[in-house]
PDB file of C-alpha atoms in Angstrom:
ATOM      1  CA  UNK A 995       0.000   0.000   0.000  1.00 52.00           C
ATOM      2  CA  UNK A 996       1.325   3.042  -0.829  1.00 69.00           C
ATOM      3  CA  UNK A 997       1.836   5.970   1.988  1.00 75.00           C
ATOM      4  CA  UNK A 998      -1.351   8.896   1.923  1.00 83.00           C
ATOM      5  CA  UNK A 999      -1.045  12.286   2.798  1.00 88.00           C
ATOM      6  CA  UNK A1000      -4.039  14.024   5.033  1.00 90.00           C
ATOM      7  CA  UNK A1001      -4.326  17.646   6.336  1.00 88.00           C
ATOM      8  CA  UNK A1002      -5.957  19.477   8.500  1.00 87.00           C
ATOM      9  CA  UNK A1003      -6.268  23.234  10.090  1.00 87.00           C
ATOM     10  CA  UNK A1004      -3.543  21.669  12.551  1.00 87.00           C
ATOM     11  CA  UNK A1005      -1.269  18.507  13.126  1.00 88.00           C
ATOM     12  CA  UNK A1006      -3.429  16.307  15.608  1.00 90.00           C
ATOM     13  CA  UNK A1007      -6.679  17.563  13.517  1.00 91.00           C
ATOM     14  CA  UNK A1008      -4.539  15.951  10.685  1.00 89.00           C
ATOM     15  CA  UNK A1009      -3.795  12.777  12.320  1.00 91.00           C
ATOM     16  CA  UNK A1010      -7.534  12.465  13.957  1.00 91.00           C
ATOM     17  CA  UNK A1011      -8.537  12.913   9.858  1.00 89.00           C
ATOM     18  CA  UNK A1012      -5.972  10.171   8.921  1.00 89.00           C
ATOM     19  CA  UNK A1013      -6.986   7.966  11.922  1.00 88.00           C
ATOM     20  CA  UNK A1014     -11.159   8.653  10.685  1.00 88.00           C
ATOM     21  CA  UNK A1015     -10.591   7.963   6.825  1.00 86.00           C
ATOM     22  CA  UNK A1016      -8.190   4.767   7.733  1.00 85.00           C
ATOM     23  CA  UNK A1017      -9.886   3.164  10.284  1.00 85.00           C
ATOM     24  CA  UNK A1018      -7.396   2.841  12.478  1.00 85.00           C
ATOM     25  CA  UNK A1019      -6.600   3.921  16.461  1.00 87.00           C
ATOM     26  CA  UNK A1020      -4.071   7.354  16.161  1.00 87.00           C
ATOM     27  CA  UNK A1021      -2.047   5.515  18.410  1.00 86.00           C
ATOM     28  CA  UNK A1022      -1.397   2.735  15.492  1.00 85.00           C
ATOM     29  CA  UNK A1023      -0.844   5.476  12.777  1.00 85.00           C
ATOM     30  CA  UNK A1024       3.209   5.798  11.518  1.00 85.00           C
ATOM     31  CA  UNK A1025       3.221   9.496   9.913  1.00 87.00           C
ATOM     32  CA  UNK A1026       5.695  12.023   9.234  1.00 88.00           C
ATOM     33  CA  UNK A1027       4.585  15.833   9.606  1.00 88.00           C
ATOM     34  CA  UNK A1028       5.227  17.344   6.376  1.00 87.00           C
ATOM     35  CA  UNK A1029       3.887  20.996   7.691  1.00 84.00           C
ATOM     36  CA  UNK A1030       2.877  22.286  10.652  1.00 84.00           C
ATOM     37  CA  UNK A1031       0.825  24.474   9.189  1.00 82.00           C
ATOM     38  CA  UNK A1032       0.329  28.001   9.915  1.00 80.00           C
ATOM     39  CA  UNK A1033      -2.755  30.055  11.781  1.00 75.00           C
ATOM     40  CA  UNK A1034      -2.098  33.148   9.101  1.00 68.00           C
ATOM     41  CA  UNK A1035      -3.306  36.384  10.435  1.00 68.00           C
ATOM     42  CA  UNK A1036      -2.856  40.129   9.475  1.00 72.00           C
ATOM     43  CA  UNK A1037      -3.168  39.495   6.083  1.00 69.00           C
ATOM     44  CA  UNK A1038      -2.010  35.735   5.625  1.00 75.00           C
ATOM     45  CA  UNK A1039      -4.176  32.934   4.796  1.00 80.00           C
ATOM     46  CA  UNK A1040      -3.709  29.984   7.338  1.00 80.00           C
ATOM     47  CA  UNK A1041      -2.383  27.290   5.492  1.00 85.00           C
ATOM     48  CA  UNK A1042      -3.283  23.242   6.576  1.00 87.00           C
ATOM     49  CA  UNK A1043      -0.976  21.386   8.596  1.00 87.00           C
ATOM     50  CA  UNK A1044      -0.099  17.752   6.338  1.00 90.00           C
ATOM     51  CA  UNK A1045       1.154  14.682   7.426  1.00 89.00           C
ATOM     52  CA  UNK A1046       1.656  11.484   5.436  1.00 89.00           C
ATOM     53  CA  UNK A1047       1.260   8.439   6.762  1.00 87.00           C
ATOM     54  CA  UNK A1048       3.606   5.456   6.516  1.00 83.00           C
ATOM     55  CA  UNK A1049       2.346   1.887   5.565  1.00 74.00           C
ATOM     56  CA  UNK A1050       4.529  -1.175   5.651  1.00 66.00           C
ATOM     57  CA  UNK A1051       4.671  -3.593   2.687  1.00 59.00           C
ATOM     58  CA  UNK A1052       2.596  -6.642   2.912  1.00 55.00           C
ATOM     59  CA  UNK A1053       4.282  -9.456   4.345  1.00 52.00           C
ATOM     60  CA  UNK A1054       6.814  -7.035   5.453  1.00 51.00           C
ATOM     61  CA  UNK A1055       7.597  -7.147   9.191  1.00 48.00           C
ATOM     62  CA  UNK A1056       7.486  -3.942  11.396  1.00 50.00           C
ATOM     63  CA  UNK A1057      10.807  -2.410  11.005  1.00 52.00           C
ATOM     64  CA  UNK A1058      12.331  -2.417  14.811  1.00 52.00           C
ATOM     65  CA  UNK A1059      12.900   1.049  16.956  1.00 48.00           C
ATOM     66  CA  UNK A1060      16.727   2.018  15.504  1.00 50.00           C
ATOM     67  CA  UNK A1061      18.564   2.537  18.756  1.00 51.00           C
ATOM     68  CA  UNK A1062      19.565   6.255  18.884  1.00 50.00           C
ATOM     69  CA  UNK A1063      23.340   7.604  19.697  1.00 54.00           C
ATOM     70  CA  UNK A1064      23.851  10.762  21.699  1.00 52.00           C
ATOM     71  CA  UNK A1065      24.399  13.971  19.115  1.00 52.00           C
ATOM     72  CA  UNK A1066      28.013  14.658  18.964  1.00 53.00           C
ATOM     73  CA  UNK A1067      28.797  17.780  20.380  1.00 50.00           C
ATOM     74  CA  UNK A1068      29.819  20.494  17.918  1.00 43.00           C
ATOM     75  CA  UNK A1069      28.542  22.214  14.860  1.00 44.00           C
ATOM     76  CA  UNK A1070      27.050  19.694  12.408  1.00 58.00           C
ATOM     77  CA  UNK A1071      27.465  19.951   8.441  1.00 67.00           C
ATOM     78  CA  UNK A1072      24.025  20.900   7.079  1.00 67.00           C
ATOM     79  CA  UNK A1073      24.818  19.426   4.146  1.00 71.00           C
ATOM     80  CA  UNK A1074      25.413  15.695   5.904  1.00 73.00           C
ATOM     81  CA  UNK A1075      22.029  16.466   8.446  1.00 75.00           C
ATOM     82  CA  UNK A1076      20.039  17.271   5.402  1.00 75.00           C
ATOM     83  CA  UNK A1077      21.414  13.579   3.475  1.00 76.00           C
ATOM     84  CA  UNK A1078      20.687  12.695   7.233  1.00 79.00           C
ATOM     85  CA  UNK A1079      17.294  13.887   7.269  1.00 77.00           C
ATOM     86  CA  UNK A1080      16.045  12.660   3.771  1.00 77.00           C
ATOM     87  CA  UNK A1081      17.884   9.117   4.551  1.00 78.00           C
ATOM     88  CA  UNK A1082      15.810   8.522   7.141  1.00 79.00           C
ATOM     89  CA  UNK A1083      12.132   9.404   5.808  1.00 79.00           C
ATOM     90  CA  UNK A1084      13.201   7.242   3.307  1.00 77.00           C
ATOM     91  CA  UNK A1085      13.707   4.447   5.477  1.00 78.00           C
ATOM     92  CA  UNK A1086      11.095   4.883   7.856  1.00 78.00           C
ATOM     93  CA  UNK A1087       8.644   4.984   5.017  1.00 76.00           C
ATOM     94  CA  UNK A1088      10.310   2.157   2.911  1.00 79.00           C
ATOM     95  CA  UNK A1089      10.890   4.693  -0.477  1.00 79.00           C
ATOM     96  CA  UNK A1090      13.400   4.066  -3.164  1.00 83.00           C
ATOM     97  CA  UNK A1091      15.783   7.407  -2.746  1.00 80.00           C
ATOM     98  CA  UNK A1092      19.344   8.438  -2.818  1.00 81.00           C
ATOM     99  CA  UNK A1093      20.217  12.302  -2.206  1.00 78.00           C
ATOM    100  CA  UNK A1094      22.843  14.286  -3.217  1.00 80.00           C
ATOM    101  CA  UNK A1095      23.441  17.734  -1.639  1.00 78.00           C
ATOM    102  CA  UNK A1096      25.258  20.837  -2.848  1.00 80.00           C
ATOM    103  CA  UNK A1097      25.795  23.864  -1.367  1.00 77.00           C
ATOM    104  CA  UNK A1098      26.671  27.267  -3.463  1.00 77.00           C
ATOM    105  CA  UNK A1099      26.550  31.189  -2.323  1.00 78.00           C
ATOM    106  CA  UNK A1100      22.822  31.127  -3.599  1.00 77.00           C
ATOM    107  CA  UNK A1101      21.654  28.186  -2.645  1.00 77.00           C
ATOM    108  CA  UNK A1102      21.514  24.496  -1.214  1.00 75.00           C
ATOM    109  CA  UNK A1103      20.735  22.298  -3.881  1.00 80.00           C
ATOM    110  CA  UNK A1104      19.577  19.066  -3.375  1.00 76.00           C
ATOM    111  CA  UNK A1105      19.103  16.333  -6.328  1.00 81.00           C
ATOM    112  CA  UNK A1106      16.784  13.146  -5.800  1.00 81.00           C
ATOM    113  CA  UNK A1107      17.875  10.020  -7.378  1.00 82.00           C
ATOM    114  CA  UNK A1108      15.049   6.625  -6.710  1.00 83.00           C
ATOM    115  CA  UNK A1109      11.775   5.105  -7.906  1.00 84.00           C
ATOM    116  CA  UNK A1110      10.432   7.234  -5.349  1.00 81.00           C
ATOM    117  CA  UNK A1111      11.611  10.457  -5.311  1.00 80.00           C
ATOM    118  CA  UNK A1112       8.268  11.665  -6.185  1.00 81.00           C
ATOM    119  CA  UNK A1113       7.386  11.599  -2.622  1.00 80.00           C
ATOM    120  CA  UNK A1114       9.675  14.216  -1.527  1.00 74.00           C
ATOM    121  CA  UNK A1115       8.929  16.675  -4.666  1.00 76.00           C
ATOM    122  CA  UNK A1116       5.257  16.918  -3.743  1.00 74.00           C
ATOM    123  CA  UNK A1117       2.169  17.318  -6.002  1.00 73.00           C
ATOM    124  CA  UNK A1118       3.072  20.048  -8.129  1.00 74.00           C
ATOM    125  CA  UNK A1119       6.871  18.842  -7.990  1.00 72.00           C
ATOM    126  CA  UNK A1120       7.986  21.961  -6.495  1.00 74.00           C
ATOM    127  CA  UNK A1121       9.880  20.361  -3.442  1.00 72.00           C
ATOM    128  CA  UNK A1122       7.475  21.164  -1.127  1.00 72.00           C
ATOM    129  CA  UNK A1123       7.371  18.148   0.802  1.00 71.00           C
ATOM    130  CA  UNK A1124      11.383  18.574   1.031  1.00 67.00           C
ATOM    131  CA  UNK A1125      11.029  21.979   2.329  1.00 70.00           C
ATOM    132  CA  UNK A1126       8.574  20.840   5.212  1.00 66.00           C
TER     133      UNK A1126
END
């Protein structure tokens, strides 16, 4: 089954959507917040919090709790936290994706390589899920 996305005006109204149109307890649901969402306000429209939920491939057992090392002290590279970052989505939601991160004066460019890499480019393939 492939992962779904759901939103809502905030995160837990997005999860108690997900939980309603699945079936499903919240406490069972694996998701990833891809925005928070914001109220808006003097001029800004709000805009929905999303989250996309994270299914497991059939036959597939539940992928066990990754033991977690202390931070090293320090300034991190961005660059490696972002790889970081995008490595573990991946995993956690079982996608196909390799990234590749480059940093100029303008920018930080990041290039997708994977079956999946759809995910993380969003609907209108803008990035948007990347930027969340």
């Amino acid at each position: 089954m492939k992962d779904r996305v759901f939103s809502g005006p905030d995160v837990e109204e997005a999860i108690a959507v997900a939980a309603a149109s699945l079936g499903l307890p919240r406490a069972e649901l694996r998701y990833v917040v891809l925005d928070a969402g914001t109220a808006g306000g003097r001029g800004l429209r709000p805009t929905p919090a999303r989250i996309a939920v994270l299914f497991q491939e059939p036959g597939r057992p539940p992928d066990p709790a990754p033991e977690r090392e202390a931070a090293p002290a320090g300034p991190a590279d961005p660059r490696a936290g972002l790889r970081e970052t995008i490595r573990a989505v991946a995993e956690a939601g079982g996608l196909d994706v390799e990234a590749e991160v480059e940093e100029t004066e303008e920018a930080v460019v990041v290039r997708l390589r994977g079956a999946d890499q759809a995910f993380f480019l969003g609907p209108e393939g803008r990035g948007d899920v990347l930027r969340a």
